[in-house]
PDB file of C-alpha atoms in Angstrom:
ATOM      1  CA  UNK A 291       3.117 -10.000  11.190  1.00  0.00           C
ATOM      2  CA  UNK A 292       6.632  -8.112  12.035  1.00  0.00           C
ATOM      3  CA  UNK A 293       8.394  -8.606   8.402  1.00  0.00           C
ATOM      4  CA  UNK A 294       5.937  -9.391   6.251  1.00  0.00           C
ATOM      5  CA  UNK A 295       4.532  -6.744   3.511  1.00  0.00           C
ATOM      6  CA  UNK A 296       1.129  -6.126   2.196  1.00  0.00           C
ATOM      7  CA  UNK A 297       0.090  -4.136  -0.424  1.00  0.00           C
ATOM      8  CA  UNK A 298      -3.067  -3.060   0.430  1.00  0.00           C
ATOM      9  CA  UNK A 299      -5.572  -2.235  -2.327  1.00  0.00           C
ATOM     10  CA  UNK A 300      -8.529   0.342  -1.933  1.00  0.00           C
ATOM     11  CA  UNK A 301      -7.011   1.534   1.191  1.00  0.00           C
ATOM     12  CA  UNK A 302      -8.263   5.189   1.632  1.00  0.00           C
ATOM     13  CA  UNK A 303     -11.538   3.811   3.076  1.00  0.00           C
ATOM     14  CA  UNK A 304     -14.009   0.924   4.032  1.00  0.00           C
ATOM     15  CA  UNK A 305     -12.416  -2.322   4.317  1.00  0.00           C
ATOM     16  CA  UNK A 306      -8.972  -1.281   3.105  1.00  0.00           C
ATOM     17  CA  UNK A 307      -8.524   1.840   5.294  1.00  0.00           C
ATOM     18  CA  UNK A 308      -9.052  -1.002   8.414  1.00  0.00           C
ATOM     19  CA  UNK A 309      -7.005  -3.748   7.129  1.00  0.00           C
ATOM     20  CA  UNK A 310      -3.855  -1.311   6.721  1.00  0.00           C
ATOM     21  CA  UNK A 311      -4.475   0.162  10.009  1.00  0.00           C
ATOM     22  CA  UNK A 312      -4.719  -3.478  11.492  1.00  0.00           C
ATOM     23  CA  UNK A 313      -1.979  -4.527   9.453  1.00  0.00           C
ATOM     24  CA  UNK A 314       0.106  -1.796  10.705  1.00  0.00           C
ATOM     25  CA  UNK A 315      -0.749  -1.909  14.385  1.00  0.00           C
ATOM     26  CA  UNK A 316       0.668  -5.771  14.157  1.00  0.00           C
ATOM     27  CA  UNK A 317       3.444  -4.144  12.898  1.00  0.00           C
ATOM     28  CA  UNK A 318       3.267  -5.611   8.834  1.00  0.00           C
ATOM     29  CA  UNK A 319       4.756  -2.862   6.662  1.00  0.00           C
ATOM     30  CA  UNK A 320       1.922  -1.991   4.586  1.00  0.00           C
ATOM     31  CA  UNK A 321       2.186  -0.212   1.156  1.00  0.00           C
ATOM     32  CA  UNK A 322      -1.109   2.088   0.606  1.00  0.00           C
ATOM     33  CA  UNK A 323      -2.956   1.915  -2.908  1.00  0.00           C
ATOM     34  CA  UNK A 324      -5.870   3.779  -3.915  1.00  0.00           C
ATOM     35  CA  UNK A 325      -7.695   6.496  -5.982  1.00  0.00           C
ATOM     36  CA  UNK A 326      -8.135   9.245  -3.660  1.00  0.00           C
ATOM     37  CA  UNK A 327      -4.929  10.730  -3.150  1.00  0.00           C
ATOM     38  CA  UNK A 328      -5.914  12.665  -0.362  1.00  0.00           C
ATOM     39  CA  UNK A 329      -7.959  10.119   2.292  1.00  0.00           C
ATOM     40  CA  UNK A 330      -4.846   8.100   1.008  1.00  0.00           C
ATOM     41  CA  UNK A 331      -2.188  10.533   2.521  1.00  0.00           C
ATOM     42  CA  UNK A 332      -4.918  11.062   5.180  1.00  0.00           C
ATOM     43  CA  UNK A 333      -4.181   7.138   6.584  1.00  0.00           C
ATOM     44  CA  UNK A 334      -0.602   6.967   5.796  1.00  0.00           C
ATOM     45  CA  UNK A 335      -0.166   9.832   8.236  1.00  0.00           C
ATOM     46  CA  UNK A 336      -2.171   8.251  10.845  1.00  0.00           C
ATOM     47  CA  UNK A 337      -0.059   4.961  10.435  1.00  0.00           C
ATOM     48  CA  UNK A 338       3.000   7.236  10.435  1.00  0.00           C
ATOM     49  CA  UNK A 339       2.143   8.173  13.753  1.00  0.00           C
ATOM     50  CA  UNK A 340       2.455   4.794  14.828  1.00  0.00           C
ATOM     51  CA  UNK A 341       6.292   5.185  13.405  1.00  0.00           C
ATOM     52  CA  UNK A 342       5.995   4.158   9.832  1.00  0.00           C
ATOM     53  CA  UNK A 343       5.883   5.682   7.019  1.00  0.00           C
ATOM     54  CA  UNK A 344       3.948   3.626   4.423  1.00  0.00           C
ATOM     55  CA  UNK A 345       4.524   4.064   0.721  1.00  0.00           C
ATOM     56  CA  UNK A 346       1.339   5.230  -1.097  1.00  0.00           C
ATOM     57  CA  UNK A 347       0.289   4.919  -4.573  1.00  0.00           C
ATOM     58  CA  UNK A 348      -2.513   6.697  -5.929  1.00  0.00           C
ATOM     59  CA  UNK A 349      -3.901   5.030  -9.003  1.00  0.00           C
ATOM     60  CA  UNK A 350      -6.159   2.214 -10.595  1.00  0.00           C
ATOM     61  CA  UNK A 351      -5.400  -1.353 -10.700  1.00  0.00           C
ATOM     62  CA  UNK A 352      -6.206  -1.498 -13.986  1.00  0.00           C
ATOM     63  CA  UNK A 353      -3.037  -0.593 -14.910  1.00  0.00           C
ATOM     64  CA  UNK A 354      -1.149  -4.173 -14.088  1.00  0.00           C
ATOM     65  CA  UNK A 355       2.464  -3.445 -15.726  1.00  0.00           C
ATOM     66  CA  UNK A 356       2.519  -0.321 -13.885  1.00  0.00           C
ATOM     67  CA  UNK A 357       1.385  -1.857 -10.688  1.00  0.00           C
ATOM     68  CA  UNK A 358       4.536  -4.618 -11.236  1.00  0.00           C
ATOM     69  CA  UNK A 359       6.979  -1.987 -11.939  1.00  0.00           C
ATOM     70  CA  UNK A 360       5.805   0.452  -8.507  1.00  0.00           C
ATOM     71  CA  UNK A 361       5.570  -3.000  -6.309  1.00  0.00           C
ATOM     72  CA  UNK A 362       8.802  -4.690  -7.120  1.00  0.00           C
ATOM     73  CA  UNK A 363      10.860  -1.132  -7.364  1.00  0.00           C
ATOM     74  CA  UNK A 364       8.719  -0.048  -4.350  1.00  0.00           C
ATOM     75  CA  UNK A 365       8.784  -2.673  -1.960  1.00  0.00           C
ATOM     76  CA  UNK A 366      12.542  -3.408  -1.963  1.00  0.00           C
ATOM     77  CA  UNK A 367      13.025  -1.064   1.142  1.00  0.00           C
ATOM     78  CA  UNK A 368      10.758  -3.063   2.901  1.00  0.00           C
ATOM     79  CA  UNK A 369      12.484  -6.445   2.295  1.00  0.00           C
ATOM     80  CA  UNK A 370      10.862  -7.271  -1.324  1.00  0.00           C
ATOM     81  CA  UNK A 371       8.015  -9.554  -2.011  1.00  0.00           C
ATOM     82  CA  UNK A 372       6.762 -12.931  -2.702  1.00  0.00           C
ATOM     83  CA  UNK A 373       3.670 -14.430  -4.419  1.00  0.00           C
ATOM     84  CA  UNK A 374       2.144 -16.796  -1.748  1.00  0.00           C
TER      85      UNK A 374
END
């Protein structure tokens, strides 16, 4: 997964706290959404032990021009995105 990003959705626990971490460990730069700020920065300093620093993004996904504006300004460091 080396060069491809995924925004990961719900990520500070469950489902979406495992997929980033697998995501990460086969080495997919992973950007970090969800509510809870803290178990957010919790996981994106476990991944940055691994030697990446994920961006994070606390917030709702009910906000969808927001959620544009973060992942297209956000993910250019990363190599930008595409819809597939």
């Amino acid at each position: 997964m080396s060069g491809k990003v995924a925004l990961i959705t719900g990520a500070s626990s469950g489902i979406g706290r495992a997929t980033a971490l697998a995501f990460a460990r086969k080495g997919a730069g992973v950007v970090l959404a969800a509510r809870r700020e803290d178990e957010l920065a919790a996981l994106a300093e476990e991944i940055e032990a691994a030697g990446v620093r994920p961006p994070t993004f606390a917030q709702t996904s009910r906000w969808r021009p927001m959620w544009r504006r973060w992942w297209t300004t956000r993910s250019r460091p990363m190599g930008g995105w595409t819809s597939r």
